[in-house]
Coordinates of C-alpha atoms and ligand atoms in Angstrom, one line a residue:
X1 CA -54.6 -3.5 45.8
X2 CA -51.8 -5.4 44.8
X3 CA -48.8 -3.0 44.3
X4 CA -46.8 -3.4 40.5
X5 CA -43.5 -4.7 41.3
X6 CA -40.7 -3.8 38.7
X7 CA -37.0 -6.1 39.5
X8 CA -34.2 -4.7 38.0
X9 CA -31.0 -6.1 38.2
X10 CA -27.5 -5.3 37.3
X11 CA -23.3 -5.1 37.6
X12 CA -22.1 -2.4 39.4
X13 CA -21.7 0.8 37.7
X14 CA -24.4 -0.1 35.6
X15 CA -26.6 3.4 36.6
X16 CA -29.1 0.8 38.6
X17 CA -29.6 2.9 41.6
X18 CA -29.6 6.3 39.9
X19 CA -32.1 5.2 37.1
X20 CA -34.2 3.3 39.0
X21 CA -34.7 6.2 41.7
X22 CA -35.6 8.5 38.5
X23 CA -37.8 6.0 37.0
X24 CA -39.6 5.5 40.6
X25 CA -40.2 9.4 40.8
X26 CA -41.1 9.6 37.1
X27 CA -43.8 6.7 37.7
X28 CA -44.8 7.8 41.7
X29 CA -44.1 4.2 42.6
X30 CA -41.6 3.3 46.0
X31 CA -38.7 2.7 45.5
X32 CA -36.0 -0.1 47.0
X33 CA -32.6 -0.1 46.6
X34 CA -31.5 -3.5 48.0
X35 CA -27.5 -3.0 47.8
X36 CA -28.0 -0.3 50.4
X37 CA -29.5 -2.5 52.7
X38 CA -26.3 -5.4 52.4
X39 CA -24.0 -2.3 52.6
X40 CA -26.1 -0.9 56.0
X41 CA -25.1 -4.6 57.5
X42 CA -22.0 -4.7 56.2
X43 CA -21.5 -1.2 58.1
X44 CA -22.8 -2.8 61.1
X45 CA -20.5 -6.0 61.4
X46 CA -17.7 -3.6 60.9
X47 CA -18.8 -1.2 63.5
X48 CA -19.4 -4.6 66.0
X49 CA -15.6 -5.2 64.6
X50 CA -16.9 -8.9 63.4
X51 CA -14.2 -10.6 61.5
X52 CA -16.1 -10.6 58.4
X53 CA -14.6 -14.0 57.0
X54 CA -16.5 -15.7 59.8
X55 CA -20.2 -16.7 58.7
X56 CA -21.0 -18.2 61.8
X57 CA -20.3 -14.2 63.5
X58 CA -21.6 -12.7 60.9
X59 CA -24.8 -14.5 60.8
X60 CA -25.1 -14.0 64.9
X61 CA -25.2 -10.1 64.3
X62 CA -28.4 -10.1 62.4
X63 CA -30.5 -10.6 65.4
X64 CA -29.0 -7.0 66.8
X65 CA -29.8 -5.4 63.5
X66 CA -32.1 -2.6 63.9
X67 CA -32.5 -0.9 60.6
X68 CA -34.1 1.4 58.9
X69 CA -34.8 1.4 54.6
X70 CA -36.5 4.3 53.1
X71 CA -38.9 3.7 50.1
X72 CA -39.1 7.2 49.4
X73 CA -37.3 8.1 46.0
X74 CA -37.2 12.0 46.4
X75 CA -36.1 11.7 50.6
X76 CA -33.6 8.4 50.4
X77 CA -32.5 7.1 54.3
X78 CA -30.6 5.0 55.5
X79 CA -30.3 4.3 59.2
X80 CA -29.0 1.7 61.8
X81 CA -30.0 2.1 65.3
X82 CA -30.7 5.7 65.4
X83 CA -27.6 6.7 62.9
X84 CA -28.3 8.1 59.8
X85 CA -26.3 5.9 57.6
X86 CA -26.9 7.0 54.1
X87 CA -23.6 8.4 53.5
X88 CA -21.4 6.2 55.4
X89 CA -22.7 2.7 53.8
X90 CA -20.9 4.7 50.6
X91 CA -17.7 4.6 51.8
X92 CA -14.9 2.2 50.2
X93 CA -14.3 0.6 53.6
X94 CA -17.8 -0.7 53.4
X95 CA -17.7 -1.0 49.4
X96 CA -14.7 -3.2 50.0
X97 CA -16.3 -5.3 52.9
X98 CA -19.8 -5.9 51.5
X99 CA -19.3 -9.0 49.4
X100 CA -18.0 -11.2 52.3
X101 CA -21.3 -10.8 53.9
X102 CA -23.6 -10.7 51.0
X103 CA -22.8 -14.5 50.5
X104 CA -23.3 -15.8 54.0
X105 CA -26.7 -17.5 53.2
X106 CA -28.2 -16.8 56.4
X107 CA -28.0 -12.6 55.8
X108 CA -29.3 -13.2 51.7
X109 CA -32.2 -15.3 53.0
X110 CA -32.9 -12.5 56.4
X111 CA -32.9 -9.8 53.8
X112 CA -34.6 -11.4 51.4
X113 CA -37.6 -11.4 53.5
X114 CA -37.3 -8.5 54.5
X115 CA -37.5 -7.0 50.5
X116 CA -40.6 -9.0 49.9
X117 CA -42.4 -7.6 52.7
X118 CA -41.4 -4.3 51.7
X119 CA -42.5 -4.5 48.4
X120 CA -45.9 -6.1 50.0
X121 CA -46.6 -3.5 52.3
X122 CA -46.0 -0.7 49.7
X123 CA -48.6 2.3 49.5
X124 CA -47.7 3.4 46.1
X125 CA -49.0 1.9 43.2
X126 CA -45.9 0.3 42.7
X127 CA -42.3 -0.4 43.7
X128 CA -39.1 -0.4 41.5
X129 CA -36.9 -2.8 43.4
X130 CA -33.0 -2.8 42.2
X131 CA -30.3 -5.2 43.1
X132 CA -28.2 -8.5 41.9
X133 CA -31.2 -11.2 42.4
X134 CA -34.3 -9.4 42.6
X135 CA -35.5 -10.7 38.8
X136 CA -34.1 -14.3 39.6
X137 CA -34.6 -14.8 43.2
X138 CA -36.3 -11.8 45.3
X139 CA -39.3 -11.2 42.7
X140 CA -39.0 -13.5 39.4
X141 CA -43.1 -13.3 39.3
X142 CA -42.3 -9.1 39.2
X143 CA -44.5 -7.7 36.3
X144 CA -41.1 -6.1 34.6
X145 CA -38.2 -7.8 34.9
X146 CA -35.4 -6.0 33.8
X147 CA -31.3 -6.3 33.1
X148 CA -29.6 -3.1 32.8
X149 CA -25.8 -3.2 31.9
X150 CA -23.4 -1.7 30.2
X151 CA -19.9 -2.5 28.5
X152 CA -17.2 -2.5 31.2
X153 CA -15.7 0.5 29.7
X154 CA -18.9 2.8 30.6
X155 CA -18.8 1.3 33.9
X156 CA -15.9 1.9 34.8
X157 CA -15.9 5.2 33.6
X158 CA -18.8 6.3 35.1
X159 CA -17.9 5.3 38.5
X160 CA -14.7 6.8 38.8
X161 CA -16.3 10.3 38.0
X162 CA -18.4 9.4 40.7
X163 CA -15.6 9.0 43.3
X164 CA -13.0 11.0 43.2
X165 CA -11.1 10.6 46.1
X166 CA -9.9 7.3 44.1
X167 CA -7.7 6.7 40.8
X168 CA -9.3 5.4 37.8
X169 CA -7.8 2.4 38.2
X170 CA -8.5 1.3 41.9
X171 CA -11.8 2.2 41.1
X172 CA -11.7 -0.3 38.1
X173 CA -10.3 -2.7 39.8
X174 CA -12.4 -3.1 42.8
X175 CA -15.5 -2.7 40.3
X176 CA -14.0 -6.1 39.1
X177 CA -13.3 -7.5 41.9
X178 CA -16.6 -6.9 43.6
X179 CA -18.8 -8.1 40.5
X180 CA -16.4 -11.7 40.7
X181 CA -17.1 -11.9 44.4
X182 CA -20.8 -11.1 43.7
X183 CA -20.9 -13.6 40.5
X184 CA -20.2 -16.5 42.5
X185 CA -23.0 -16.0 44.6
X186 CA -25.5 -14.7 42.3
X187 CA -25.7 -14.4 38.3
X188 CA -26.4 -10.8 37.1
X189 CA -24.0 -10.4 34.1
X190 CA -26.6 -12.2 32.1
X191 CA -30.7 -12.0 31.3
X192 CA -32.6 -14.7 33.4
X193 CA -35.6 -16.3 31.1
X194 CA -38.3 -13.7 30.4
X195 CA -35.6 -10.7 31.6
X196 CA -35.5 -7.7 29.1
X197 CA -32.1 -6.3 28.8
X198 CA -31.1 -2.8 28.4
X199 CA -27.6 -1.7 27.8
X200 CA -27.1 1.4 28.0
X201 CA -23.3 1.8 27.0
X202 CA -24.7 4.2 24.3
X203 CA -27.0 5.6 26.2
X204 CA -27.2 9.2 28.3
X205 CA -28.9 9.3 31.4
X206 CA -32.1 10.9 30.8
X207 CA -32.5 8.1 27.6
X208 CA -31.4 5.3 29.9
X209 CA -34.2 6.1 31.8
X210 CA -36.5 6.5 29.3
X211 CA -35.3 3.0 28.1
X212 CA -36.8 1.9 31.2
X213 CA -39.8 3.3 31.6
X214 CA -40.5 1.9 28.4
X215 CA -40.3 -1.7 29.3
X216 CA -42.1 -1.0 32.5
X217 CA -45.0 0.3 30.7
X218 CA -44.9 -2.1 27.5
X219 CA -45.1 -5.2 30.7
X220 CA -47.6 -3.4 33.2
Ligands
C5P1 O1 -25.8 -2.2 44.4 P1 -24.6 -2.0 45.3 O2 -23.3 -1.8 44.6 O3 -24.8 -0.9 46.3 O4 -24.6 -3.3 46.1 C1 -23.6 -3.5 47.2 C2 -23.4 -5.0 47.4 O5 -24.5 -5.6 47.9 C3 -23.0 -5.8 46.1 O6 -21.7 -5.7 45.7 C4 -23.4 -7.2 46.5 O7 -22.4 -7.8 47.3 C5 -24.6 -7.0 47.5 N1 -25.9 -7.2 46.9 C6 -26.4 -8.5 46.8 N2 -27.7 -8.7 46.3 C7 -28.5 -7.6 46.0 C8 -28.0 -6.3 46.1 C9 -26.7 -6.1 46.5 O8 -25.7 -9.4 47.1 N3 -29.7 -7.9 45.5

């Protein structure tokens, strides 16, 4: 059987990961968190020491990359190699570095494949895949297709409770930095043609997700 794919797409600090893992659990589909994946490569080329301006070196790493992506949404790993890299890809040293290699063409198009065949292989009934492109360019033929933002405010807010060994306002401002970088390279702040929105500025957690499930189960 064909699994049911659900894209869902958003800025950062939108509650993507987080909702989409509780929406995953909720429905017992897989669950793919593709930002973790660009951050486990972008903790690579920095452990390799790759000058991370340079495509050319940065696209020559992906043949060494031996990684690992859970699907699991109640046992989440991440690992390179044989290092458990779950935590680590958090860090703001890879936060900070992630953007310069999410727009060499060369890694988007490597891990691109590598989504699809995730999400083809899947032995759930389904997969809730979350990212920046997966409704526009990994899976625009998903059977929900969904944009979850929020107003800058909430985002910002909510991510600096998140990480506290930051202030408020460097959090803020590599948010905004980040989603520029990211904008250029692929469009998120906006719904894609046949893309439902939900913002959940006024929204809690538990009704964000509920939000979700919603459209999922309205489309599939
Ligand atoms: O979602 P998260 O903030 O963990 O994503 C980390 C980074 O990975 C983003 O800032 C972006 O540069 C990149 N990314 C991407 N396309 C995706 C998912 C993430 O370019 N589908």
């Amino acid at each position: 059987d064909v699994p049911i794919v659900v894209a869902i797409d958003g800025p950062a600090g939108s509650g993507k990961s987080s909702v989409s893992k509780a929406a995953a659990h909720r429905l017992g589909y897989a669950f793919l968190d593709t930002g973790a994946a660009y951050r486990a490569f972008a903790w690579f080329a920095l452990s390799r020491g790759v000058d991370m301006s340079d495509a050319d070196a940065v696209t020559g790493l992906l043949a060494d990359f031996d990684y690992y992506i859970g699907t699991d949404p109640d046992d989440y790993v991440v690992q390179v190699g044989d290092m458990n890299v779950t935590d680590a890809i958090r860090e703001p040293r890879v936060t900070a570095a992630v953007s310069s290699i999410a727009k060499v063409p060369a890694v988007r198009e490597h891990l691109t494949n590598l989504f699809r065949r995730i999400a083809r292989d899947v032995l759930k009934p389904g997969i809730v895949i979350e990212g920046r492109d997966i409704t526009t360019v990994v899976a625009p033929g998903a059977d929900a297709r969904i944009l979850l933002t929020a107003s800058e405010e909430a985002r910002m807010a909510r991510r600096s409770l998140e990480i506290s060994t930051q202030s408020a306002e460097t959090v803020a401002e590599q948010l905004r930095s980040r989603d520029l970088a990211d904008s250029k390279v692929v469009e998120f702040m906006s719904a894609a043609d046949g893309v439902t929105t939900v913002d959940s500025t006024h929204l809690d957690f538990e009704q964000t997700i509920d939000a979700v499930i919603d459209v999922i189960t309205t489309r599939t």
